[in-house]
XYZ file of C-alpha atoms in Angstrom:
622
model
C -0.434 28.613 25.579
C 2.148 27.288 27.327
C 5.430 28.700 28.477
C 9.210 27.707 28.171
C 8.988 26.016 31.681
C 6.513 23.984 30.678
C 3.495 25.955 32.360
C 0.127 25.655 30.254
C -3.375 27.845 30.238
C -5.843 25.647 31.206
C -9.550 25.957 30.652
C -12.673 24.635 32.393
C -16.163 24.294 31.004
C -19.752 23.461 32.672
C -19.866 20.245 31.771
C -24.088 20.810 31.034
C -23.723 23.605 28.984
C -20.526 23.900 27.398
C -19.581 26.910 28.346
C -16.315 28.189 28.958
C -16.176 28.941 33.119
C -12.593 29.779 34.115
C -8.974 29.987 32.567
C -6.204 29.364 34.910
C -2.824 31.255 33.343
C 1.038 30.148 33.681
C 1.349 33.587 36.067
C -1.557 32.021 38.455
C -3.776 34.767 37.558
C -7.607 33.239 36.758
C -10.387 34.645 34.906
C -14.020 33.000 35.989
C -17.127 33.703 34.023
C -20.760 33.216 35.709
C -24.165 32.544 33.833
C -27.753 32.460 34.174
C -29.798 29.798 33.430
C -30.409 31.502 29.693
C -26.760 31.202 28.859
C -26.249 34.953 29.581
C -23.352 35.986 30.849
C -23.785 37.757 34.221
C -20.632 38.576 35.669
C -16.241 38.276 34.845
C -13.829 37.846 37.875
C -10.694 37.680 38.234
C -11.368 35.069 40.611
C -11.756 36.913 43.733
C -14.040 40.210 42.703
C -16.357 40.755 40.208
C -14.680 43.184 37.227
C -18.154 43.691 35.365
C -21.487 42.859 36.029
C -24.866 42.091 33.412
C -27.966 43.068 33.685
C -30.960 41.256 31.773
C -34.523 42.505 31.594
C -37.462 39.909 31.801
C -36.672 39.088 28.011
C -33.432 38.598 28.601
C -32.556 41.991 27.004
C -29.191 43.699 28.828
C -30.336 46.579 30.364
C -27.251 47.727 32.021
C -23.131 46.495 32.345
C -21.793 47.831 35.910
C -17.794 48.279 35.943
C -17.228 47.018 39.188
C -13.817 48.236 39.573
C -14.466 51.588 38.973
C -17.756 52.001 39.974
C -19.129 53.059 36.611
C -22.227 51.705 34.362
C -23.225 51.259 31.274
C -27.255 51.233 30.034
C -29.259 50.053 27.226
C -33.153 50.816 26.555
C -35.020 49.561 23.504
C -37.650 49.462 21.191
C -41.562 48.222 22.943
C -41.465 44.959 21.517
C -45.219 45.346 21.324
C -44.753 48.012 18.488
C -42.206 46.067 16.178
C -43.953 44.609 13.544
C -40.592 43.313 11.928
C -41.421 40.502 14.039
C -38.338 41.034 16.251
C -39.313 39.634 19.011
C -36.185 41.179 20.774
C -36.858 44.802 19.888
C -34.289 47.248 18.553
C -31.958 48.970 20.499
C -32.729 52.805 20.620
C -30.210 54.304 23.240
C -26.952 53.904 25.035
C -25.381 55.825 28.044
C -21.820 55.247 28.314
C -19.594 55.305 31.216
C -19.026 58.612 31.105
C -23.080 59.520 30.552
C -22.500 60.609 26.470
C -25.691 59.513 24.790
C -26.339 57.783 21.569
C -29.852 57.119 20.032
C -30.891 55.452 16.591
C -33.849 55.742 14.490
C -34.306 52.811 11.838
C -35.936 52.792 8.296
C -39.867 52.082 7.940
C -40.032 50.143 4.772
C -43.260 48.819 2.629
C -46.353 48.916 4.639
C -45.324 50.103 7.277
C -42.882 47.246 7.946
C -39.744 48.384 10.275
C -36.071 47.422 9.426
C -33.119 47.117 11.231
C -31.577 49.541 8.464
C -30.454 52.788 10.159
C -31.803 56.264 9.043
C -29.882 58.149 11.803
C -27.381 57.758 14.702
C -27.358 61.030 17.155
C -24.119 61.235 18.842
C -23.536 63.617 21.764
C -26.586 66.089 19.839
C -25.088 65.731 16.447
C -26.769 63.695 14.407
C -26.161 61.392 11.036
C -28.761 60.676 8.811
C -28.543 57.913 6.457
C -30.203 57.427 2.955
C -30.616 54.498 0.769
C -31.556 53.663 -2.694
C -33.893 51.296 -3.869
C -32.288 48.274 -3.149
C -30.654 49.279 0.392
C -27.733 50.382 -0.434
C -26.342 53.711 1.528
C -26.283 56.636 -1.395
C -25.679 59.692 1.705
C -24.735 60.591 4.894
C -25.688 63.755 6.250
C -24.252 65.437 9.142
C -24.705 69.173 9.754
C -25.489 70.147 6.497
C -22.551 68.327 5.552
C -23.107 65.440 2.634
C -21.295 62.332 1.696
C -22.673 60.941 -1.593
C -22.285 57.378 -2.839
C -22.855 55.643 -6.189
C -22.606 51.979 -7.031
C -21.553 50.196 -9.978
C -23.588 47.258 -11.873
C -22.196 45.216 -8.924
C -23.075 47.109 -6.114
C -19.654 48.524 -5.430
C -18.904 51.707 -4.241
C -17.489 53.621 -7.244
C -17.544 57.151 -6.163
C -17.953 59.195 -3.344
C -18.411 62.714 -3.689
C -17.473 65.183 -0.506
C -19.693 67.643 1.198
C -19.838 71.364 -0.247
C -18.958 70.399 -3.156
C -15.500 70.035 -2.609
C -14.413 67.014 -4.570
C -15.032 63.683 -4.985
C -13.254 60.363 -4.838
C -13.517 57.641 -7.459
C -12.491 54.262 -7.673
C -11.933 51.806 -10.862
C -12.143 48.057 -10.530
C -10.449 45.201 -12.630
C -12.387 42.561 -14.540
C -11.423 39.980 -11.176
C -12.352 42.530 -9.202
C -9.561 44.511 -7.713
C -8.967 47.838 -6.830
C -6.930 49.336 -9.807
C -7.369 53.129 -9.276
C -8.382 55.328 -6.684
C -8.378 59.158 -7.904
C -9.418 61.557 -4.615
C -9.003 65.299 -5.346
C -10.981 68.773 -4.240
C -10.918 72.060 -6.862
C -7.670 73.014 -5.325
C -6.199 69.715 -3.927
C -5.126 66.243 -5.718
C -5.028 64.146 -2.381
C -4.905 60.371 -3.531
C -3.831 59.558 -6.893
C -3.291 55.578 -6.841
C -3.073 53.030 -9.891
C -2.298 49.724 -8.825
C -1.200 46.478 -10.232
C -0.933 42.595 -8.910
C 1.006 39.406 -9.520
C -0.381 36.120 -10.933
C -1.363 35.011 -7.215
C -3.508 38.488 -6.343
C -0.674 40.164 -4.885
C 0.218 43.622 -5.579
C 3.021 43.796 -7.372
C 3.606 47.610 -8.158
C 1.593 50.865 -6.732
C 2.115 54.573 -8.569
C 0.972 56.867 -5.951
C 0.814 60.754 -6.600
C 3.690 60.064 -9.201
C 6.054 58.161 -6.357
C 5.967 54.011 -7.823
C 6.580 51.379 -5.543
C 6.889 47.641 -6.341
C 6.895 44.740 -4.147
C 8.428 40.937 -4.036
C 6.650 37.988 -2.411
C 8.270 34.733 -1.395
C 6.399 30.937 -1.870
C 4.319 31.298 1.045
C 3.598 35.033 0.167
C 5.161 37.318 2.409
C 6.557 40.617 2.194
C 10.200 40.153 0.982
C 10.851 43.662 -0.385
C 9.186 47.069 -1.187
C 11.029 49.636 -2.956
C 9.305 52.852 -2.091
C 11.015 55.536 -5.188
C 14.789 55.159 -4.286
C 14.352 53.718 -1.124
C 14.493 49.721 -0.638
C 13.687 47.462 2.512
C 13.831 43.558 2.371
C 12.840 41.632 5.053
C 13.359 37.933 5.671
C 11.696 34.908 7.429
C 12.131 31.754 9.387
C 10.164 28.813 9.010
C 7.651 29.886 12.100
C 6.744 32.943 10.164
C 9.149 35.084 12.314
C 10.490 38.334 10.717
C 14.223 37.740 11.279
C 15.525 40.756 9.206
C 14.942 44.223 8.532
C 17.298 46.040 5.735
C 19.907 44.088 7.421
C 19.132 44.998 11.611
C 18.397 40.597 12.825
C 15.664 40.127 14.945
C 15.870 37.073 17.417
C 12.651 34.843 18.715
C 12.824 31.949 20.823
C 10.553 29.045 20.908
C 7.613 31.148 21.583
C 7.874 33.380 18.627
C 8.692 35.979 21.058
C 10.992 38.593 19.764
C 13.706 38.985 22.094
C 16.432 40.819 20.538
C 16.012 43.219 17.624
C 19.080 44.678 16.776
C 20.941 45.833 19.648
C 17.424 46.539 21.660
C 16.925 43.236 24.140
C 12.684 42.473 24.707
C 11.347 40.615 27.686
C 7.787 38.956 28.592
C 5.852 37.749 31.418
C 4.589 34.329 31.944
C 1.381 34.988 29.819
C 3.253 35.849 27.241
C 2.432 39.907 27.221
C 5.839 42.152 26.351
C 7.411 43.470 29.606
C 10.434 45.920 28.020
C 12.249 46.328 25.345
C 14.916 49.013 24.821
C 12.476 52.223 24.983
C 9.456 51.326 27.754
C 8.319 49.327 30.114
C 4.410 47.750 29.712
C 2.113 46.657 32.629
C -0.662 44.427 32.266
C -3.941 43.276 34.057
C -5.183 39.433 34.129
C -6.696 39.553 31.195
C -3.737 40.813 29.033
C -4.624 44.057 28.406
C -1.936 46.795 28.888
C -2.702 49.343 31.783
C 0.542 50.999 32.099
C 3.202 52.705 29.520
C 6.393 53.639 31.032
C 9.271 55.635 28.788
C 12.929 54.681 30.207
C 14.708 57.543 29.537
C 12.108 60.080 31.229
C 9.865 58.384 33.345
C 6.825 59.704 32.157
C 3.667 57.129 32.430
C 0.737 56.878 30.267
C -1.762 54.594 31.939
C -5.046 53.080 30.636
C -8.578 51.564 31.938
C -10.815 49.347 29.072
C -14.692 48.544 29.307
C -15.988 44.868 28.919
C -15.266 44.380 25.682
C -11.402 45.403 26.138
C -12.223 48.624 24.586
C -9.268 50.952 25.613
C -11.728 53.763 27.233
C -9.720 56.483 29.076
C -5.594 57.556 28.739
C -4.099 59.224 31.603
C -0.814 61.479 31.221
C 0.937 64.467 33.153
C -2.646 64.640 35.149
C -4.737 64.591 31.603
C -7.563 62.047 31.085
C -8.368 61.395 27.729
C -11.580 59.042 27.737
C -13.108 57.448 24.424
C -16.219 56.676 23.303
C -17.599 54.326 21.076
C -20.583 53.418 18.907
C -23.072 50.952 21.231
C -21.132 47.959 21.486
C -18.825 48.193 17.833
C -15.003 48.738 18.102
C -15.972 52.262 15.774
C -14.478 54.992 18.171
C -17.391 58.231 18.056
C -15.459 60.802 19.805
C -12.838 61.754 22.582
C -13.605 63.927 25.374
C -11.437 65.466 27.925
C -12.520 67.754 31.500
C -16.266 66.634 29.771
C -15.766 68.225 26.598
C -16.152 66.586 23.338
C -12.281 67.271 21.704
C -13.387 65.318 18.758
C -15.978 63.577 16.827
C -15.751 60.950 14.353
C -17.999 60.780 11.330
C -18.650 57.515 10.066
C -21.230 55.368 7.681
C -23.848 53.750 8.969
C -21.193 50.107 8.604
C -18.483 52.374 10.381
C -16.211 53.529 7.775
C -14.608 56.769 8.595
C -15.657 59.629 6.343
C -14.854 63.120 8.540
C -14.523 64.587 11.958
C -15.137 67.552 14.091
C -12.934 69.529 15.584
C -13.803 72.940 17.271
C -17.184 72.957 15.269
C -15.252 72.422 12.357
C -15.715 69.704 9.870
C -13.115 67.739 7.535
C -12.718 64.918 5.173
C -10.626 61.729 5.496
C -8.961 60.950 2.179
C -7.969 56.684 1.923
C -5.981 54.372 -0.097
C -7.211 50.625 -0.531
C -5.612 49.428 2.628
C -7.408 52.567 4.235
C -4.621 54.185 5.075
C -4.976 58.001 5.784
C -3.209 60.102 3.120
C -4.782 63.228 3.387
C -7.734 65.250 5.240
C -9.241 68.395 3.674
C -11.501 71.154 5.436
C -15.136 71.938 3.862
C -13.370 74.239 1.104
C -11.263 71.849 0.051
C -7.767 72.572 1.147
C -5.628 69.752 1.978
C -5.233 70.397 5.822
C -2.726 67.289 6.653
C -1.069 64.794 4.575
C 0.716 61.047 5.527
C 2.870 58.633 4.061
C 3.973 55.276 5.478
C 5.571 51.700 4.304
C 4.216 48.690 4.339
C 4.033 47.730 8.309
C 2.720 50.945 8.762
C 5.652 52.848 9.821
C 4.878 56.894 9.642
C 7.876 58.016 6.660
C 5.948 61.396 6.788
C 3.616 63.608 8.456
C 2.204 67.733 7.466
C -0.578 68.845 9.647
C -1.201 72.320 8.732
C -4.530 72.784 10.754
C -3.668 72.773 14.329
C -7.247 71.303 14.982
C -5.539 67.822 13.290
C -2.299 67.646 15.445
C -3.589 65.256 17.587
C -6.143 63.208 15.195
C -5.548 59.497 15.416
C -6.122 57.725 12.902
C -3.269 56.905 10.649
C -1.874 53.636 8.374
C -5.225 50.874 7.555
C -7.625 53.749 9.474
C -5.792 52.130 13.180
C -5.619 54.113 16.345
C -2.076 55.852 16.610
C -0.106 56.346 19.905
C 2.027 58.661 19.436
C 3.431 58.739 22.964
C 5.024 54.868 21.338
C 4.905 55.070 18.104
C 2.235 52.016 17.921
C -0.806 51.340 16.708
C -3.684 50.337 18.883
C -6.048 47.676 17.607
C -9.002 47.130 20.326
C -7.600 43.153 21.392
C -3.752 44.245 21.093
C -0.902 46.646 20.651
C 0.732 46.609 17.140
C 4.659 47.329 16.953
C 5.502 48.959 13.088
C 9.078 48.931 13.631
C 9.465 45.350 14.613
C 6.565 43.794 12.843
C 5.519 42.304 15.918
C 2.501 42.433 18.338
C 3.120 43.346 22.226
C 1.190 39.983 23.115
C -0.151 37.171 22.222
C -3.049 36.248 19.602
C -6.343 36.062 21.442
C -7.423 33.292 19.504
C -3.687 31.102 18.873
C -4.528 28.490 16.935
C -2.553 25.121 15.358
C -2.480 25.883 12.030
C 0.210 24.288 10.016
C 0.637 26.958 7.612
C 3.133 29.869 8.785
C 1.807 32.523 10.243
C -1.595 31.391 10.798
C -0.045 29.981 14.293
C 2.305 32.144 14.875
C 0.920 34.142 17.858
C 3.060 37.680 17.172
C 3.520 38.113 13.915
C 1.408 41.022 11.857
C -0.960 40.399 9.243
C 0.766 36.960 7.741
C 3.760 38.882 6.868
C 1.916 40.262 3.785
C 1.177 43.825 5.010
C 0.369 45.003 1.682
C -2.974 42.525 1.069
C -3.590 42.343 4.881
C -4.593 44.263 8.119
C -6.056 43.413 11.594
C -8.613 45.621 12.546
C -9.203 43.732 15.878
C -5.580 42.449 16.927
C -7.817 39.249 16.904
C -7.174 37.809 12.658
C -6.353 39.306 9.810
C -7.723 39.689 6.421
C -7.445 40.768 3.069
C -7.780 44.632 2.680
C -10.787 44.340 0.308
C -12.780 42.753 2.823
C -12.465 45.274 5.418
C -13.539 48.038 2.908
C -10.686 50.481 3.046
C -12.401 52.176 -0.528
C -15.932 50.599 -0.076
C -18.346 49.598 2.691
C -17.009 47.252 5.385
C -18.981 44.512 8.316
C -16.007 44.431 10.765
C -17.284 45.358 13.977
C -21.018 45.945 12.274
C -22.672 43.683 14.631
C -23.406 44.240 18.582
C -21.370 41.866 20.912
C -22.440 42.146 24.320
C -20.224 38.991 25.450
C -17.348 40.069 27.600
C -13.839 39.889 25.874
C -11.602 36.917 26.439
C -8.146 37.212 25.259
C -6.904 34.252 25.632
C -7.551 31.403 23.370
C -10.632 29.506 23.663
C -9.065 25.403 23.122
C -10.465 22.275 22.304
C -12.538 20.960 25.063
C -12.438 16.992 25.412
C -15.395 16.780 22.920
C -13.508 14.669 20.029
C -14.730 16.928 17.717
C -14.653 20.513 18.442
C -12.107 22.664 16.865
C -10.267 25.486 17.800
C -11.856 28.818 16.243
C -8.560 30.082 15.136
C -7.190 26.995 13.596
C -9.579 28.056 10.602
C -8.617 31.412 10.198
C -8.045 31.410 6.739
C -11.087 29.400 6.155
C -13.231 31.786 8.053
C -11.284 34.869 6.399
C -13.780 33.109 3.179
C -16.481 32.770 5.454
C -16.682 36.287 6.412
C -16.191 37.271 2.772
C -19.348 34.688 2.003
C -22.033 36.335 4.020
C -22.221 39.335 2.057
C -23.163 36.596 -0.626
C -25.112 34.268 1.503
C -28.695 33.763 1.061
C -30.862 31.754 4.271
C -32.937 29.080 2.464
C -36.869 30.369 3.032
C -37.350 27.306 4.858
C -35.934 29.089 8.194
C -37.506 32.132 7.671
C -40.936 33.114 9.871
C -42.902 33.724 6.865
C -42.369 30.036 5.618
C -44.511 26.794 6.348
C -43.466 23.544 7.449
C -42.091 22.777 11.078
C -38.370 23.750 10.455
C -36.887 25.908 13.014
C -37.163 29.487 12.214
C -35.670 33.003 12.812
C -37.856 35.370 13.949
C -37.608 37.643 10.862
C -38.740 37.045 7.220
C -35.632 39.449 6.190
C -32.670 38.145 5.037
C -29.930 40.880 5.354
C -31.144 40.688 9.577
C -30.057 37.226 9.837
C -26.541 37.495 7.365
C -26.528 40.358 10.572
C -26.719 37.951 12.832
C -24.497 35.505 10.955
C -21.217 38.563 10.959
C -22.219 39.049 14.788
C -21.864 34.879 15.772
C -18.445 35.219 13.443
C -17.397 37.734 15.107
C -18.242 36.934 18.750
C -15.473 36.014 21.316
C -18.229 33.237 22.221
C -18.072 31.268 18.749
C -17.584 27.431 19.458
C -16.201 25.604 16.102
C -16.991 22.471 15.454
C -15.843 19.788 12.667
C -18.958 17.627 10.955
C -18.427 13.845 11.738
C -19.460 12.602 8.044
C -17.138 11.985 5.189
C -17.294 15.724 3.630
C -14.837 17.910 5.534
C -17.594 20.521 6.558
C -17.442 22.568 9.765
C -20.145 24.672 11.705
C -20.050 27.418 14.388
C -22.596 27.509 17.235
C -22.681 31.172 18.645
C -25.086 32.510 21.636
C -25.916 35.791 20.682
C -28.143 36.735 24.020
C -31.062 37.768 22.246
C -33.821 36.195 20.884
C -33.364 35.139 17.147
C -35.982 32.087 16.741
C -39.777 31.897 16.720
C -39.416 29.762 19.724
C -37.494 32.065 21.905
C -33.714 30.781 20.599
C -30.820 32.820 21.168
C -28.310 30.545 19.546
C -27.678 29.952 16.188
C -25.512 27.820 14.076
C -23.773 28.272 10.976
C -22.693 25.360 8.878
C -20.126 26.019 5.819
C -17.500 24.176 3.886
C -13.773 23.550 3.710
C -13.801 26.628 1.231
C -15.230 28.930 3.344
C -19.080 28.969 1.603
C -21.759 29.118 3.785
C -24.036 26.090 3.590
C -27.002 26.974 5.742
C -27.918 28.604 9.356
C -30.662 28.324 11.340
C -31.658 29.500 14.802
C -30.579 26.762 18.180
C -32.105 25.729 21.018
């Protein structure tokens, strides 16, 4: 990035292995990552102490992550390797101990002869447990928690096409157009109609018109297919652009960037930023932020109260502190799919969630309800176990809240809100793991993690939300968006399937003087296809241990473990991206995953895949 001044971030790699050792930012703050002679990460600095520490086993497994700063840890334990005859060779993780000592344990399916998967049959949670079923061909028909059941059934295609609540208490069905899109999601109970959704889409795949519990909204799309106007009943907005994909207008209040694509003025309401490019003020708080751009403090102007916040190594937001009150949060092993929040070292609420991390219900006081989506995943409703809608949401397109009943004071304080994100209420924004999400001015608080040089607008933009199309989009991570129908707001979803256990870097990982390596975010929209691919993808045998020949090999013969892997190297915030030197424009990612995934001890592997996004081949790396 680099500043108005003329100040750059600058980067510095070991020039043996290619990894990425220190960023220097314009503030003079440094981040410095150390290695072993694996490739494993073993400890981030901020370049004079230690923030978190690895620990590897004798296979190279991580056994523990120490929070240096606050004197906290983190530990793993896994399956004997001895016993897995998947062929693993890495064995499969069976327990976690956060930082705050709540436990988490897995059991996994035993499939023909014996043979053990890396499909879950249950996740146990702080003592409650969620047991997962599958049908013949491995697809997740229930989830079972407490008695309580969640039951799936696919179409022809394998889609989710109805889900039917626990108790008996409803069901929730979805329709699908011949090209595939969501047309109609019906969600009622005996005594509630929650979601009643028909929708319909332009030439180009956008939506074009919604009818939503009898209330019909249309939208209008400009050349490069953002958001110029929803008309929600009788109520219009229109919003236009510049030609850096800035939102300069909102129903007539101008919004005002500068050569950063930082908005500074919106309206009357003035916003400033530091040197790294992370929002200082703007007319209602003041933010504080650490070296690596995550936001620690929340101050309101007009009162003074603070709202501070600590993050683990993955820049998982972890505990909230306000008026004395410590809200911590936990998570499931090493996803971004929040399990529960505790407070004085009491679970205050649990999450339920499928087995991919879609939200289904949560607990509250020993009692359970039902989350009720749209396709974006917004939440429109929850109902209790008999039924009875217990709060209901609407919002428009960028997610602003237009209106909230909570009837069941267990659900005052739930979170989850517009495209299933984290709500703050405390600012009114929406908290998505890498960064802070603005509704009202369409803006993030900071920079993209991974700023690329695309030419087309938005895709380099740095601030702006979801391409400006918040209708087809969201960002689950603050780190790219996508299409809703990818991230499974109605069906099953991969973001944040995989385990990372690489620290998280924020800022953006640049070319290196290698003529041709890539910047991973330059190809956004071409790895938006990728993503969408794997579910598609099929490793030739060739690669597979089972096969003959003296091709490199994963360690598996099962090909839904390595499109696992596959999501987990997309995903990582290690990726490298390369561009093929022949004639074809082809690209591949190399990705250390820090566990073994070859017959001959590899923990890399590299993906190869076309212009269009469609995976070529992958194969394990020395």
């Amino acid at each position: 990035m680099k500043t108005a001044d003329g100040k750059v971030t600058q980067y510095a790699y070991n020039d043996k292995t290619g990894d990425l050792s220190r960023i220097d930012l314009p503030s003079g703050k440094s981040i410095v990552y150390k290695y072993n002679s694996e490739g494993d990460t073993t400890a981030v600095s901020d370049g004079t102490k230690n923030l978190f520490d690895y620990v590897y086993d004798a296979d190279g497994k991580l056994t523990e992550v120490k929070d240096s700063t606050n004197s906290k840890s983190k530990r793993y334990s896994y399956e004997n390797t001895l016993t897995n005859s998947a062929g693993d060779g890495q064995g499969r993780l069976m327990s976690i101990t956060d930082y705050f000592g709540i436990n988490q344990s897995y059991k996994y399916v035993t499939g023909i002869d014996s043979i053990k998967t890396d499909l879950p049959s249950s996740m146990t949670f702080n003592g409650v447990e969620s047991i997962y079923s599958y049908d013949k061909v491995n697809r997740l028909d229930k989830v079972e928690v407490s008695g309580n059941k969640w039951l799936f059934r696919h179409d022809e295609l394998g889609r989710v096409n109805q889900t039917k609540l626990p108790m008996n208490t409803g069901s929730v069905d979805y329709e699908f157009g011949d090209n595939g899109a969501i047309e109609s999601i019906v969600s009622e109970t005996g005594v509630a109609n929650v979601v009643n959704d028909q929708y319909s889409y332009d030439q180009y795949g956008n939506m074009s018109k919604k009818q939503s519990n009898g209330v019909v909204s249309t939208y209008q799309y400009d050349a490069m297919d953002q958001l110029t106007e929803e008309k929600i009943g009788d109520k219009t907005f229109s919003y236009t652009y510049d030609k850096r994909g800035n939102r300069t207008s909102v129903n007539g209040t101008n919004a005002t960037f500068n050569i950063m694509n930082q908005l500074t003025q919106f309206g009357s309401e003035s916003i400033s930023y530091d040197a790294d490019g992370n929002r200082t003020g703007d007319g209602k708080f003041t933010y504080e932020w650490d070296a690596v751009g995550q936001m620690t403090r929340l101050t309101e102007k007009s009162t003074g109260e603070t709202w501070s916040y600590q993050y683990d190594e993955h820049g998982r937001r972890i505990t909230k502190v306000h008026n004395g009150t410590t809200i911590r949060y936990h998570y499931d092993s090493d996803t971004n799919h929040l399990m529960a929040e505790s407070q004085d070292g009491q679970v205050i609420r649990q999450y339920i969630r499928d087995q991919e991390g879609n939200l289904l219900g949560l607990k509250v006081n020993g009692t359970y309800y039902s989350y009720h989506k749209n396709y974006r995943g917004d939440i429109i409703g929850i109902t209790d176990m008999s039924g009875n809608l217990q709060a209901s949401y609407e919002y428009d397109s960028w997610g602003n809240v237009l209106k909230e009943d909570v009837k069941d004071t267990n659900l005052k304080n739930q979170p989850f809100r517009y495209a299933s994100y984290f709500y703050d209420t405390e600012s009114s924004q929406y908290y998505l793991m890498a960064r802070y999400y603005h509704p009202k001015h369409g803006v993030f608080l900071s920079v993209d993690p991974e700023l690329g040089t695309d030419e087309t607008v938005g895709m380099h933009n740095g601030y702006n939300y979801a391409n400006n199309n918040t209708v087809r989009n969201i960002d689950p991570s603050g780190r790219a968006w996508q299409s809703a129908d990818q991230a499974g707001g109605y069906g099953s979803n991969n973001i944040g399937g995989g385990v990372s256990i690489s620290p998280r870097i924020r800022v953006v990982r640049v070319s290196t003087p290698k003529s041709y390596r890539v910047n991973a975010s330059s190809l956004k929209q071409v790895f938006n296809n990728v993503r969408k691919d794997t579910s598609r993808f099929r490793v030739s045998n060739k690669h597979l241990n089972n096969a003959g020949g003296r091709y490199v090999k994963f360690n598996t013969s099962q090909k839904s473990k390595v499109n696992k892997w596959i999501r987990e190297a997309l995903n990582s915030e290690r990726k490298r991206v390369y561009r093929n030197k022949n004639k074809t424009k082809s690209y591949y990612v190399v990705a250390n995953l820090h566990k073994k995934i070859g017959t001959r001890g590899e923990k890399r592997i590299k993906i190869v895949f076309g212009a269009d996004g469609k995976i070529w081949t992958a194969y394990p790396l020395k």
